[in-house]
Every structure is written in C-alpha cells, then in structure tokens.
Coordinates of C-alpha atoms (C1' of nucleotides) in Angstrom, one line a residue:
Chain A
X1 CA 125.1 153.2 125.7
X2 CA 126.5 151.2 128.5
X3 CA 130.3 151.0 128.8
X4 CA 131.3 147.4 128.5
X5 CA 128.0 145.7 129.5
X6 CA 127.4 142.7 127.4
X7 CA 124.8 142.9 124.7
X8 CA 124.6 139.2 124.1
X9 CA 121.4 137.4 123.7
X10 CA 121.1 135.8 127.1
X11 CA 122.7 137.5 130.1
X12 CA 120.6 140.7 129.7
X13 CA 119.5 141.6 133.2
X14 CA 115.8 140.9 133.7
X15 CA 115.3 144.2 135.4
X16 CA 115.3 146.4 132.4
X17 CA 111.7 146.0 131.4
X18 CA 111.8 149.1 129.3
X19 CA 111.2 148.0 125.8
X20 CA 112.8 149.7 122.8
X21 CA 110.2 149.7 120.1
X22 CA 110.5 146.2 118.6
X23 CA 113.4 144.6 120.4
X24 CA 112.8 141.4 122.3
X25 CA 114.3 140.8 125.6
X26 CA 116.2 137.6 126.0
X27 CA 113.5 135.9 128.1
X28 CA 111.2 135.8 125.1
X29 CA 113.9 134.9 122.6
X30 CA 113.9 131.6 120.9
X31 CA 117.6 131.1 121.8
X32 CA 117.0 131.8 125.4
X33 CA 117.2 128.2 126.7
X34 CA 120.2 127.4 124.6
X35 CA 121.9 130.6 125.7
X36 CA 121.4 129.6 129.2
X37 CA 122.9 126.2 128.6
X38 CA 125.8 127.7 126.8
X39 CA 126.5 130.6 129.1
X40 CA 125.2 130.4 132.6
X41 CA 127.1 128.2 135.1
X42 CA 129.5 127.4 132.3
X43 CA 132.9 126.0 133.3
X44 CA 134.7 128.6 131.2
X45 CA 133.4 132.1 132.2
X46 CA 133.0 133.6 128.8
X47 CA 132.1 130.5 127.0
X48 CA 129.0 132.1 125.7
X49 CA 130.9 134.7 123.9
X50 CA 132.6 131.9 122.0
X51 CA 129.4 130.2 120.9
X52 CA 126.7 132.9 120.8
X53 CA 127.4 135.9 118.7
X54 CA 126.6 139.2 120.2
X55 CA 123.8 141.3 118.7
X56 CA 124.9 141.9 115.2
X57 CA 123.3 144.7 113.1
X58 CA 121.9 143.7 109.7
X59 CA 121.2 146.3 107.1
X60 CA 117.9 146.4 105.1
X61 CA 117.9 144.0 102.2
X62 CA 121.0 142.3 103.5
X63 CA 121.1 138.5 103.3
X64 CA 121.8 136.7 106.6
X65 CA 121.6 133.4 104.9
X66 CA 122.1 132.5 101.2
X67 CA 120.5 129.4 99.8
X68 CA 123.0 126.7 98.9
X69 CA 125.6 127.8 101.4
X70 CA 126.9 125.2 103.9
X71 CA 125.1 125.1 107.2
X72 CA 127.0 126.5 110.1
X73 CA 124.9 128.5 112.5
X74 CA 121.4 129.4 113.5
X75 CA 120.1 132.9 114.1
X76 CA 117.7 134.5 116.5
X77 CA 116.0 137.7 115.5
X78 CA 116.7 140.3 118.1
X79 CA 115.0 143.3 116.4
X80 CA 113.6 144.0 113.0
X81 CA 112.2 141.3 110.7
X82 CA 113.2 139.0 107.9
X83 CA 111.8 136.9 105.0
X84 CA 112.8 133.5 103.8
X85 CA 112.4 132.7 100.1
X86 CA 113.2 130.1 97.5
X87 CA 114.4 131.0 94.1
X88 CA 112.2 129.5 91.4
X89 CA 113.2 128.2 88.0
X90 CA 112.0 131.3 86.3
X91 CA 114.2 133.4 88.5
X92 CA 111.7 135.1 90.8
X93 CA 111.3 134.3 94.4
X94 CA 108.6 132.5 96.4
X95 CA 108.4 133.8 99.9
X96 CA 108.2 130.9 102.4
X97 CA 107.9 132.7 105.7
X98 CA 108.6 135.8 107.7
X99 CA 110.6 136.0 110.9
X100 CA 110.0 138.4 113.8
X101 CA 111.9 139.2 117.0
X102 CA 112.4 136.1 119.2
X103 CA 112.2 133.6 116.4
X104 CA 114.9 131.3 115.1
X105 CA 116.2 131.2 111.5
X106 CA 118.2 128.6 109.7
X107 CA 116.9 125.5 111.4
X108 CA 116.0 124.0 108.0
X109 CA 119.7 123.7 107.1
X110 CA 120.6 121.3 109.9
X111 CA 119.6 118.0 108.4
X112 CA 121.4 118.3 105.1
X113 CA 124.1 120.6 106.4
X114 CA 123.1 123.1 103.7
X115 CA 120.7 126.0 103.9
X116 CA 117.8 125.4 101.5
X117 CA 116.5 128.9 101.6
X118 CA 117.7 132.5 101.7
X119 CA 117.0 134.9 104.5
X120 CA 116.9 138.6 103.9
X121 CA 116.3 141.6 106.3
X122 CA 113.1 143.5 105.6
X123 CA 114.4 146.5 107.6
X124 CA 117.4 147.4 109.7
X125 CA 117.6 144.6 112.1
X126 CA 119.8 142.7 114.5
X127 CA 120.4 139.0 115.3
X128 CA 122.2 136.8 117.7
X129 CA 124.2 134.0 116.1
X130 CA 124.7 130.5 117.5
X131 CA 127.8 128.8 116.0
X132 CA 127.3 125.1 115.6
X133 CA 131.0 124.4 114.9
X134 CA 131.9 125.5 118.4
X135 CA 129.3 123.5 120.1
X136 CA 131.9 120.9 121.2
X137 CA 133.0 123.5 123.7
X138 CA 129.9 122.7 125.6
X139 CA 131.3 119.3 126.7
X140 CA 129.0 117.5 129.0
X141 CA 126.3 120.1 128.8
X142 CA 125.7 119.0 125.3
X143 CA 122.7 116.9 126.4
X144 CA 121.0 119.8 127.9
X145 CA 121.6 121.8 124.8
X146 CA 120.2 119.1 122.6
X147 CA 117.0 119.1 124.7
X148 CA 116.6 122.8 124.2
X149 CA 117.2 122.4 120.5
X150 CA 114.5 119.7 120.3
X151 CA 112.1 122.0 122.0
X152 CA 112.9 124.8 119.6
X153 CA 112.4 122.5 116.6
X154 CA 109.1 121.1 117.8
X155 CA 107.8 124.6 118.6
X156 CA 108.6 125.4 115.0
X157 CA 106.9 122.2 113.7
X158 CA 103.9 123.4 115.6
X159 CA 104.0 126.8 114.1
X160 CA 104.3 125.5 110.6
X161 CA 100.8 123.9 111.1
X162 CA 99.5 127.4 110.5
X163 CA 100.6 127.7 107.0
X164 CA 98.2 125.4 105.3
X165 CA 95.4 127.1 107.1
X166 CA 96.7 130.4 105.7
X167 CA 97.1 129.3 102.1
X168 CA 94.5 126.6 102.0
X169 CA 91.8 129.2 102.7
X170 CA 89.4 129.4 99.8
X171 CA 89.3 133.1 99.1
X172 CA 91.5 136.2 99.3
X173 CA 89.5 137.7 102.1
X174 CA 90.0 134.7 104.4
X175 CA 93.6 134.5 103.5
X176 CA 94.3 138.1 104.2
X177 CA 92.4 138.0 107.5
X178 CA 94.3 134.9 108.6
X179 CA 97.6 136.5 107.6
X180 CA 96.9 139.5 109.8
X181 CA 95.8 137.3 112.7
X182 CA 98.8 135.1 112.5
X183 CA 101.0 138.2 112.5
X184 CA 99.2 139.5 115.6
X185 CA 99.5 136.2 117.4
X186 CA 103.2 135.9 116.7
X187 CA 103.8 139.4 118.0
X188 CA 101.8 138.6 121.1
X189 CA 103.8 135.4 121.6
X190 CA 106.9 137.5 122.1
X191 CA 105.3 140.3 124.1
X192 CA 105.1 142.8 121.4
X193 CA 102.1 145.0 120.7
X194 CA 99.6 142.8 118.9
X195 CA 96.8 145.2 117.9
X196 CA 98.9 148.2 116.5
X197 CA 101.9 147.2 114.5
X198 CA 103.9 148.0 111.5
X199 CA 103.9 145.6 108.6
X200 CA 107.6 145.2 107.9
X201 CA 107.1 143.8 104.4
X202 CA 105.9 145.3 101.2
X203 CA 102.5 144.6 99.7
X204 CA 104.4 142.8 97.0
X205 CA 105.9 140.5 99.6
X206 CA 102.5 139.9 101.3
X207 CA 101.0 139.1 97.9
X208 CA 103.8 136.8 97.0
X209 CA 103.5 135.0 100.3
X210 CA 99.8 134.6 100.1
X211 CA 99.7 133.7 96.4
X212 CA 97.6 136.7 95.5
X213 CA 98.1 139.7 93.3
X214 CA 99.4 142.9 94.9
X215 CA 96.2 144.7 93.9
X216 CA 94.1 142.1 95.6
X217 CA 95.9 142.5 98.9
X218 CA 95.4 146.2 98.6
X219 CA 91.7 145.8 98.0
X220 CA 91.3 143.4 100.9
X221 CA 92.9 145.9 103.2
X222 CA 90.5 148.6 101.9
X223 CA 87.5 146.3 102.3
X224 CA 88.4 145.5 105.9
X225 CA 88.9 149.2 106.6
X226 CA 85.5 150.0 105.1
X227 CA 84.0 147.3 107.4
X228 CA 85.7 149.1 110.4
X229 CA 87.6 145.9 111.2
X230 CA 90.9 147.7 111.0
X231 CA 92.7 150.9 110.0
X232 CA 95.6 151.0 107.5
X233 CA 97.9 153.8 106.8
X234 CA 100.6 152.6 104.5
X235 CA 102.4 149.9 106.5
X236 CA 100.9 150.8 109.8
X237 CA 98.0 148.7 110.8
X238 CA 95.6 148.8 113.8
X239 CA 93.2 145.9 114.3
X240 CA 89.9 147.3 115.5
X241 CA 87.7 144.3 115.6
X242 CA 89.8 141.2 116.0
X243 CA 86.9 138.9 116.7
X244 CA 85.2 139.8 113.5
X245 CA 88.5 139.1 111.7
X246 CA 88.6 135.7 113.3
X247 CA 85.1 135.0 112.1
X248 CA 86.1 135.9 108.6
X249 CA 89.2 133.8 108.8
X250 CA 87.0 131.0 109.8
X251 CA 89.5 129.4 112.3
X252 CA 89.3 128.9 115.9
X253 CA 90.3 125.5 116.8
X254 CA 94.0 125.9 116.2
X255 CA 95.8 128.0 118.7
X256 CA 92.7 128.1 120.9
X257 CA 90.1 130.8 120.4
Chain B
X1 CA 104.8 84.0 107.8
X2 CA 107.9 83.6 109.8
X3 CA 107.6 81.7 113.1
X4 CA 108.8 84.1 115.8
X5 CA 110.8 86.5 113.8
X6 CA 110.5 90.0 115.0
X7 CA 108.4 92.3 113.1
X8 CA 109.6 95.4 114.8
X9 CA 110.7 98.5 113.0
X10 CA 114.4 98.1 113.2
X11 CA 115.9 94.7 113.3
X12 CA 114.5 93.6 110.0
X13 CA 117.2 91.8 108.2
X14 CA 118.7 93.9 105.4
X15 CA 118.8 90.9 103.1
X16 CA 115.1 90.7 102.3
X17 CA 115.0 93.2 99.5
X18 CA 111.7 91.9 98.3
X19 CA 109.2 94.7 98.7
X20 CA 105.6 94.0 99.5
X21 CA 103.6 96.7 97.6
X22 CA 103.9 99.8 99.8
X23 CA 105.7 98.6 102.9
X24 CA 108.9 100.4 103.8
X25 CA 111.8 98.4 105.0
X26 CA 113.4 99.7 108.2
X27 CA 116.4 101.2 106.5
X28 CA 114.2 103.9 104.9
X29 CA 112.0 104.4 107.9
X30 CA 112.1 107.7 109.8
X31 CA 112.4 105.9 113.1
X32 CA 115.4 103.9 111.9
X33 CA 118.1 105.8 113.6
X34 CA 116.2 106.0 116.8
X35 CA 115.3 102.3 116.7
X36 CA 119.0 101.6 116.3
X37 CA 119.8 103.6 119.4
X38 CA 117.0 102.0 121.3
X39 CA 117.6 98.4 120.2
X40 CA 120.9 97.5 118.8
X41 CA 123.7 96.9 121.2
X42 CA 121.3 97.8 124.0
X43 CA 122.3 96.6 127.5
X44 CA 119.0 94.9 128.0
X45 CA 118.5 92.6 125.0
X46 CA 114.9 93.3 124.2
X47 CA 114.9 96.9 125.3
X48 CA 113.5 97.8 121.9
X49 CA 110.4 95.9 122.5
X50 CA 109.7 98.1 125.5
X51 CA 110.1 101.3 123.7
X52 CA 109.2 100.7 120.1
X53 CA 105.8 99.2 119.5
X54 CA 105.8 96.4 116.9
X55 CA 104.1 97.0 113.6
X56 CA 100.5 97.7 114.6
X57 CA 97.6 97.4 112.1
X58 CA 95.4 100.5 111.7
X59 CA 92.0 100.2 110.0
X60 CA 90.9 102.6 107.3
X61 CA 89.4 105.8 108.8
X62 CA 90.8 104.9 112.2
X63 CA 92.4 107.8 114.2
X64 CA 95.9 107.2 115.3
X65 CA 96.0 110.5 117.1
X66 CA 93.1 112.7 118.2
X67 CA 93.7 116.5 118.5
X68 CA 93.7 117.6 122.1
X69 CA 95.0 114.4 123.6
X70 CA 98.1 114.5 125.7
X71 CA 101.3 113.8 123.9
X72 CA 102.9 110.5 124.6
X73 CA 104.4 108.8 121.5
X74 CA 105.4 109.4 117.9
X75 CA 104.5 107.1 115.1
X76 CA 106.3 105.9 112.0
X77 CA 104.2 104.9 109.0
X78 CA 105.1 101.3 108.1
X79 CA 102.6 100.8 105.3
X80 CA 99.6 102.6 104.0
X81 CA 99.0 106.4 104.4
X82 CA 97.5 109.0 106.7
X83 CA 96.2 112.5 106.8
X84 CA 96.5 115.2 109.5
X85 CA 93.8 117.7 109.9
X86 CA 92.6 120.5 112.1
X87 CA 88.9 121.0 113.0
X88 CA 87.7 124.5 112.2
X89 CA 85.2 126.6 114.0
X90 CA 82.5 125.7 111.6
X91 CA 83.0 122.1 112.2
X92 CA 84.6 120.9 109.0
X93 CA 88.2 119.9 108.7
X94 CA 91.3 121.5 107.1
X95 CA 93.8 118.9 105.9
X96 CA 97.3 120.0 106.9
X97 CA 99.4 117.2 105.5
X98 CA 99.6 113.6 104.3
X99 CA 101.9 110.9 105.6
X100 CA 103.5 108.1 103.7
X101 CA 105.6 105.0 104.6
X102 CA 108.7 105.9 106.4
X103 CA 107.5 109.3 107.7
X104 CA 107.0 110.3 111.3
X105 CA 103.7 111.5 112.8
X106 CA 103.0 113.3 116.0
X107 CA 106.1 115.4 116.3
X108 CA 104.1 118.6 116.5
X109 CA 102.8 117.5 119.9
X110 CA 106.2 117.4 121.6
X111 CA 106.7 121.1 122.5
X112 CA 103.3 121.6 124.2
X113 CA 102.8 117.9 125.3
X114 CA 99.5 117.9 123.5
X115 CA 98.7 116.8 120.0
X116 CA 97.4 119.8 118.1
X117 CA 96.2 117.8 115.1
X118 CA 94.3 114.6 114.4
X119 CA 95.8 111.8 112.3
X120 CA 93.6 109.4 110.4
X121 CA 94.4 106.4 108.2
X122 CA 93.4 106.8 104.6
X123 CA 93.5 103.0 104.0
X124 CA 94.4 99.9 105.9
X125 CA 97.8 100.7 107.3
X126 CA 100.4 99.9 109.9
X127 CA 102.6 101.9 112.2
X128 CA 105.5 101.5 114.6
X129 CA 105.1 103.4 117.8
X130 CA 107.8 105.1 119.9
X131 CA 106.8 105.5 123.5
X132 CA 108.2 108.7 125.0
X133 CA 107.3 107.8 128.6
X134 CA 109.7 104.8 128.5
X135 CA 112.6 106.7 127.0
X136 CA 114.4 106.8 130.4
X137 CA 115.1 103.1 129.9
X138 CA 117.7 104.3 127.4
X139 CA 119.9 105.6 130.1
X140 CA 123.2 106.9 128.9
X141 CA 122.2 106.3 125.2
X142 CA 119.8 109.1 125.6
X143 CA 122.2 111.6 124.0
X144 CA 122.5 109.5 120.9
X145 CA 118.7 109.3 120.7
X146 CA 118.3 113.0 121.0
X147 CA 120.7 113.5 118.1
X148 CA 118.5 111.2 116.0
X149 CA 115.4 113.1 117.1
X150 CA 117.0 116.4 116.1
X151 CA 117.8 115.0 112.7
X152 CA 114.2 113.8 112.3
X153 CA 112.9 117.2 113.3
X154 CA 115.1 119.1 111.0
X155 CA 114.3 116.8 108.1
X156 CA 110.7 117.6 108.8
X157 CA 111.4 121.3 109.0
X158 CA 113.0 121.0 105.6
X159 CA 110.0 119.1 104.2
X160 CA 107.6 121.8 105.4
X161 CA 109.3 124.3 103.1
X162 CA 107.4 122.7 100.3
X163 CA 104.0 123.7 101.6
X164 CA 104.0 127.4 100.8
X165 CA 105.2 126.5 97.3
X166 CA 102.3 124.2 97.0
X167 CA 99.7 126.6 98.2
X168 CA 101.2 129.9 97.3
X169 CA 101.2 128.9 93.6
X170 CA 99.0 131.3 91.8
X171 CA 96.7 129.0 89.9
X172 CA 95.1 125.6 90.2
X173 CA 97.2 124.1 87.5
X174 CA 100.5 124.9 89.2
X175 CA 99.2 123.8 92.6
X176 CA 98.0 120.4 91.3
X177 CA 101.2 119.8 89.4
X178 CA 103.3 120.7 92.4
X179 CA 101.1 118.4 94.5
X180 CA 101.8 115.5 92.3
X181 CA 105.5 116.2 92.1
X182 CA 105.8 116.5 95.9
X183 CA 104.0 113.2 96.2
X184 CA 106.4 111.6 93.7
X185 CA 109.4 113.0 95.5
X186 CA 108.3 111.8 98.8
X187 CA 107.7 108.3 97.5
X188 CA 111.2 108.3 95.9
X189 CA 112.7 109.4 99.1
X190 CA 111.6 106.2 100.7
X191 CA 112.4 104.0 97.8
X192 CA 108.9 103.5 96.6
X193 CA 107.9 103.7 92.9
X194 CA 107.6 107.4 92.1
X195 CA 106.2 107.4 88.6
X196 CA 103.3 105.0 89.0
X197 CA 101.5 105.2 92.2
X198 CA 98.1 105.1 93.8
X199 CA 96.6 108.2 95.3
X200 CA 95.6 107.1 98.7
X201 CA 93.3 110.0 99.4
X202 CA 90.0 111.0 97.8
X203 CA 89.6 113.9 95.4
X204 CA 87.8 115.6 98.2
X205 CA 90.8 115.4 100.4
X206 CA 93.1 116.6 97.7
X207 CA 90.9 119.6 97.1
X208 CA 90.6 120.4 100.7
X209 CA 94.4 120.2 101.1
X210 CA 95.0 122.4 98.1
X211 CA 92.3 124.9 98.8
X212 CA 90.5 124.1 95.6
X213 CA 87.1 122.8 94.6
X214 CA 86.8 119.1 94.0
X215 CA 85.7 119.7 90.5
X216 CA 88.7 121.9 89.8
X217 CA 91.1 119.1 90.9
X218 CA 89.2 116.7 88.5
X219 CA 89.5 119.2 85.7
X220 CA 93.2 119.7 86.2
X221 CA 93.8 115.9 86.1
X222 CA 91.9 115.8 82.9
X223 CA 93.8 118.7 81.5
X224 CA 97.2 117.1 82.3
X225 CA 96.0 113.8 80.8
X226 CA 94.9 115.6 77.6
X227 CA 98.4 117.1 77.5
X228 CA 99.9 113.6 77.8
X229 CA 101.7 114.6 80.9
X230 CA 100.1 111.8 82.9
X231 CA 97.5 109.0 82.9
X232 CA 94.8 108.8 85.5
X233 CA 92.5 106.0 86.2
X234 CA 90.5 106.7 89.3
X235 CA 93.1 106.8 92.0
X236 CA 95.9 105.3 89.9
X237 CA 98.3 107.8 88.5
X238 CA 101.2 107.4 86.1
X239 CA 103.4 110.4 85.5
X240 CA 104.4 110.3 81.8
X241 CA 106.3 113.6 81.4
X242 CA 107.6 114.6 84.8
X243 CA 109.8 117.4 83.4
X244 CA 106.9 119.1 81.7
X245 CA 105.1 118.9 85.1
X246 CA 108.1 120.6 86.7
X247 CA 107.9 123.3 84.2
X248 CA 104.2 123.9 84.9
X249 CA 104.8 123.8 88.6
X250 CA 107.5 126.4 88.0
X251 CA 109.9 125.1 90.6
X252 CA 113.3 123.7 90.4
X253 CA 115.5 125.3 93.0
X254 CA 114.0 123.5 95.9
X255 CA 114.9 119.8 96.3
X256 CA 117.3 120.1 93.4
X257 CA 116.1 119.7 89.8
Chain C
dC1 C1' 111.2 170.0 91.0
dG2 C1' 111.3 165.5 88.8
dG3 C1' 112.1 160.4 88.9
dG4 C1' 111.5 156.1 90.9
dC5 C1' 109.3 153.2 94.1
dT6 C1' 105.2 151.7 96.6
dG7 C1' 100.6 151.6 97.0
dT8 C1' 95.8 152.4 95.4
dT9 C1' 91.9 152.5 92.2
dG10 C1' 89.2 151.4 88.0
dA11 C1' 87.5 148.5 83.9
dA12 C1' 88.0 144.2 81.1
dT13 C1' 89.4 139.7 81.0
dA14 C1' 90.4 135.2 82.7
dC15 C1' 89.8 132.0 86.0
dA16 C1' 87.9 129.0 89.7
dT17 C1' 83.7 128.0 92.0
dT18 C1' 79.1 126.8 92.2
dC19 C1' 75.1 124.3 91.0
dA20 C1' 73.3 120.7 88.5
dA21 C1' 73.4 116.6 86.1
dG22 C1' 75.3 112.3 84.7
dC23 C1' 78.8 108.6 84.8
dC24 C1' 81.4 104.8 86.7
dC25 C1' 82.7 101.5 89.9
dC26 C1' 81.6 98.4 93.4
dG27 C1' 79.1 96.3 96.9
dT28 C1' 74.4 94.7 98.3
dG29 C1' 70.4 92.3 97.9
dG30 C1' 67.0 90.3 95.2
Chain D
dC1 C1' 73.5 86.6 87.8
dC2 C1' 71.6 91.0 87.3
dA3 C1' 69.2 95.1 89.3
dC4 C1' 69.6 98.6 92.4
dG5 C1' 71.7 102.2 94.9
dG6 C1' 75.3 104.9 96.8
dG7 C1' 79.7 107.1 96.8
dG8 C1' 83.3 108.9 94.4
dC9 C1' 84.4 111.1 90.3
dT10 C1' 83.7 113.6 86.1
dT11 C1' 81.5 117.0 82.9
dG12 C1' 78.8 121.1 81.5
dA13 C1' 77.0 125.9 81.9
dA14 C1' 76.3 130.2 84.9
dT15 C1' 77.9 132.9 88.4
dG16 C1' 81.2 135.2 91.1
dT17 C1' 85.8 136.3 92.2
dA18 C1' 90.7 137.3 91.4
dT19 C1' 93.9 138.8 88.0
dT20 C1' 95.5 141.6 84.6
dC21 C1' 96.4 145.9 82.4
dA22 C1' 96.4 150.6 82.9
dA23 C1' 96.5 154.8 85.1
dC24 C1' 97.2 157.6 88.9
dA25 C1' 98.4 159.2 93.7
dG26 C1' 101.7 159.6 97.6
dC27 C1' 106.2 159.5 99.2
dC28 C1' 111.1 159.5 99.6
dC29 C1' 115.4 161.0 97.9
dG30 C1' 118.2 163.1 94.9

DNA sequence: CGGGCTGTTGAATACATTCAAGCCCCGTGG
DNA sequence: CCACGGGGCTTGAATGTATTCAACAGCCCG
C-alpha cells in the first residue's frame, strides 16, 4: 500500500512491471490513450481526477451498468471480469459478451444516450470510470480525445467480427474450441497469460453465451481433455495443443494464424 | 433524369419524397451527418465532391472491399444490398453481416488501417464513398466530423448487440424468426417497407450466416408459412403476424417491443 | 454434518444435418 | 415458341448430434 500515490488508470509508473495476478497495467488498458489526453500535460494539474475515476472495486455479481439507465460514462476493466446481457421477454438473460482487463464497457450506450445492456461482475473486480458529463473540461484537447475514442470504437467493431464466427460455427465442438481460442487471444492482447487461465464465468454462462446446453459444454471440455488438447480442473484451464484447437475451430484467416 | 443536378449523398433536396423502390434518401443515410459537415456551408463550394464520391453503381457479385487491402474509405449503401464475409482456413466463407440502404461499410478497417473483411454486392447496387485520405480538406470542421463518426460507430456497436441474440438462440426456429425480425427492423430504421420485402440474399447465404443447413432454413420458412405467420414466394417475404414471430424469437427487451 | 450450488455423467428423446431426389423459375438455344 | 438445362429452392427419409431429464459427485459455507 503506497501512501498517497495515485491509483488512477493512466499515470501508473511504467517501471512497475510486476504484475498482480490479473491486473492490467495502464499501458495495455483500453482507456490509456484517453487518459493520456485527459491527464498528461493538462492545463489543470489534476484534471484527470475530475474526469477519470480512480480504480473502483466492484463486488461479485454487482451491476456496473443496468440496462435502461441513461448513458453517462464508460468503464475500463482494471482487474477481474464482467458479462453483458440482455433481458429477454420471458425474463431470462441472454449473455452478449464478456469483458476482461483492459477492455471498455458501456460504449453501446453512446448513440442513444441510454445503456441497452446490463453489465455484471463475474468476480471481485475493479474498474476505471470515464465521466462523459465532465468532458467539457478538456477544452481544446477535445479533438485529441475524440480521435482516441474513434480508435477505441473501431477496435471494438473489429473485435465484434469474431462473434459470428463463434456462434455461426456448425457444431458444439467448433463453438467451444473457438470460444477458448478467442478467450486466449483476448488475454494475450492485454499481456495476460494465454495458455493457463481461469474461466471467470460459470458453465451456465458459457452455455448461455454459446447457445448450448450446460451439459454439452461440459462434455466438450471432457472430450478435448480426452484428446489431450487441454486440461480442465473446474474453472482452471490449460491449453495443451492450441494448434489442434485451431484446426478444430476451423478458423485461421481472421486475426492471422 | 435531371440535367446537372447533383446525385451526391447529401445535398439531395428534401422535397422529393417519392421513393424509388429501395433507394434511401440522404436524410436516412448513415453518412448524412458527415456529408453535412463535409459539404454544407463548406468554405470551398464543392468540397463535398472532393471527399464524398457520388453515387457509384456496383454490379452484382462485385467486391466493394477485399479483405487484406489497406483501409482508405468507408461506404454508405445507397441502394441494393451487400454481404461481408471472412475467408476461413478451409477456403469457404463465413458471412459476418449484411448491409442495407443507409448503412455504413468498412468501419472495421479503421483501427488497423486494413480491411479485415470482404464486402460483396448481393444485387445491382450503388454506394456513396467517403475518402479518408482527403479528410484534411475539412480543416477546422474536422471536430464536427469526428463527432459524427463517433455517432456512426456507436450506432454500429449498438446494432452488433443483435448478433449474439440471433446466433445464440437455441434452435433453428428462433434463429430464423430473429433473423427476419432484425431484417424488418433494419428496413424500418431507414424508412423502407418493413413487412413486405425482398430477401436480397440466397438461402445459402442465410444458412451460412445463421449457422444452419440450407434445407433447415427452407423448412423453417415453410413452417412459419403453415402457421400463417408469413408468406414466402421465392425471395419475396411478407410478414403476416409479426407479434407471433417476436414471441417465437423470444426477444422483446432489445430494441424496444 | 447437511444443504445448496456448480459441475459432471448416463440414457432417452428431440432435433438439425446429411444425402438424395424432385421441383420451379428463368435464361439459352434450337 | 418450345425444349433443354442449370441454379436455386424445396421436400422426404436416415443418420448423427445436441438436448433433455435424471441422478450423482465435489465443493463451499453455514
């Protein structure tokens, strides 16, 4: 515990390369560019504290965003993980996506000024918060900020291309393999271990997301394990033969090899 | 045929409310705001002609964008329709999305400066083209333009929320119903007839997109027809009981009722 | 120690795919 | 004008796969 050292998203000193389990450093955070614009070289010294919320703890199962609420801020995952979901007519939820450290949440609310989806923590987590109502404080640096925002949005558009590949896959085996690979890639993208990791979500959540039955997901994991492609112990996964998984998933072209 | 009247995306006179089959007027075009910034009140009179390509015809099966090419421009569908697809390792394609009049194509290429997906015309179509390399001509109006771009990107992020609902649906019936509803909604969004429309894509494309067999799509259409929910004649569809379709699809919360 | 939650495993059913055939629409060429 | 042929679409039975229902195992927490 440092005394008064800032724990904000951006000004973290680059030196401390020690990584605490699953916490992203600011350099690999989706808000990084925007934090820079907001904080570094800002006319007002502590401008960043006005706009970017410090690392806030979020308890497991706590909602960071509730669908239907007015849009006001976007969030970057600092540690932990989240799921977004829509609530269907019959009351149960359809999981739309998962979020991992470094990724941005709440972007979908911008255009209509209302959050269309809810966001809930899968485990004890923490986030940085970017308050849109205080953006006018940026003044002339707004243009820079907008550019960063455009970058973030287009990165996200690119990521979303994955989804149809995930879901459109013909059978459960391919879908499950693709799911694990996409997870691995997303971890790697933010410099987190990509071959040994903990699944933050329940089997139920995975099944919901993939449009499969819980039992099927279980069976697929067992099948992969019996093929020596991976090792599963509860929520802990180790990918042993990632190339074989790629072959099963049947994709290559997207996101390179 | 007007003599020299401009056929560009934006300055179309609002008066002509006559609609030619499936052509969107500029007011409901995704580029509208950006066109306004680029063209109206611009210091240089015909600045818009420099930046926004006039309505260009695209032949059926012609590629507007080829995956892997360097990013340079975004396109708005003026008339007709398109599909985006990724090419998989085994050579065949996975359809990622369809585009209809008023929607923007190529946004995914912005972040990496390379188009990740190909875009192909499903029928004889036309597009307006926005050239990013000439944006510097905008000068001080750049900020306004960026705001419009941010709006377009976040609208798209919001749209993409549909996809998991489409694909994540448990069975073929739900998926097909959701597909038709999303189609209907997208048409309505751009003031096109939303209950009677022509499917611009083949059954093969629909099946590929939904991750189903062609035959299954056929059977679902027949089933819906026998339930009096719709009427299908080849590629012509008329939705007769859209509420029942919504019940089958099982969604409500997203995109309102 | 017992209850609830999460995850796994097994057998029967329901479902989508596959393979195969036939239909329909439309354009081509006789 | 009609015959032919091809592509897109539909329809029918058999196979294979995922779901469902049910039971049980492991684990955390009281």
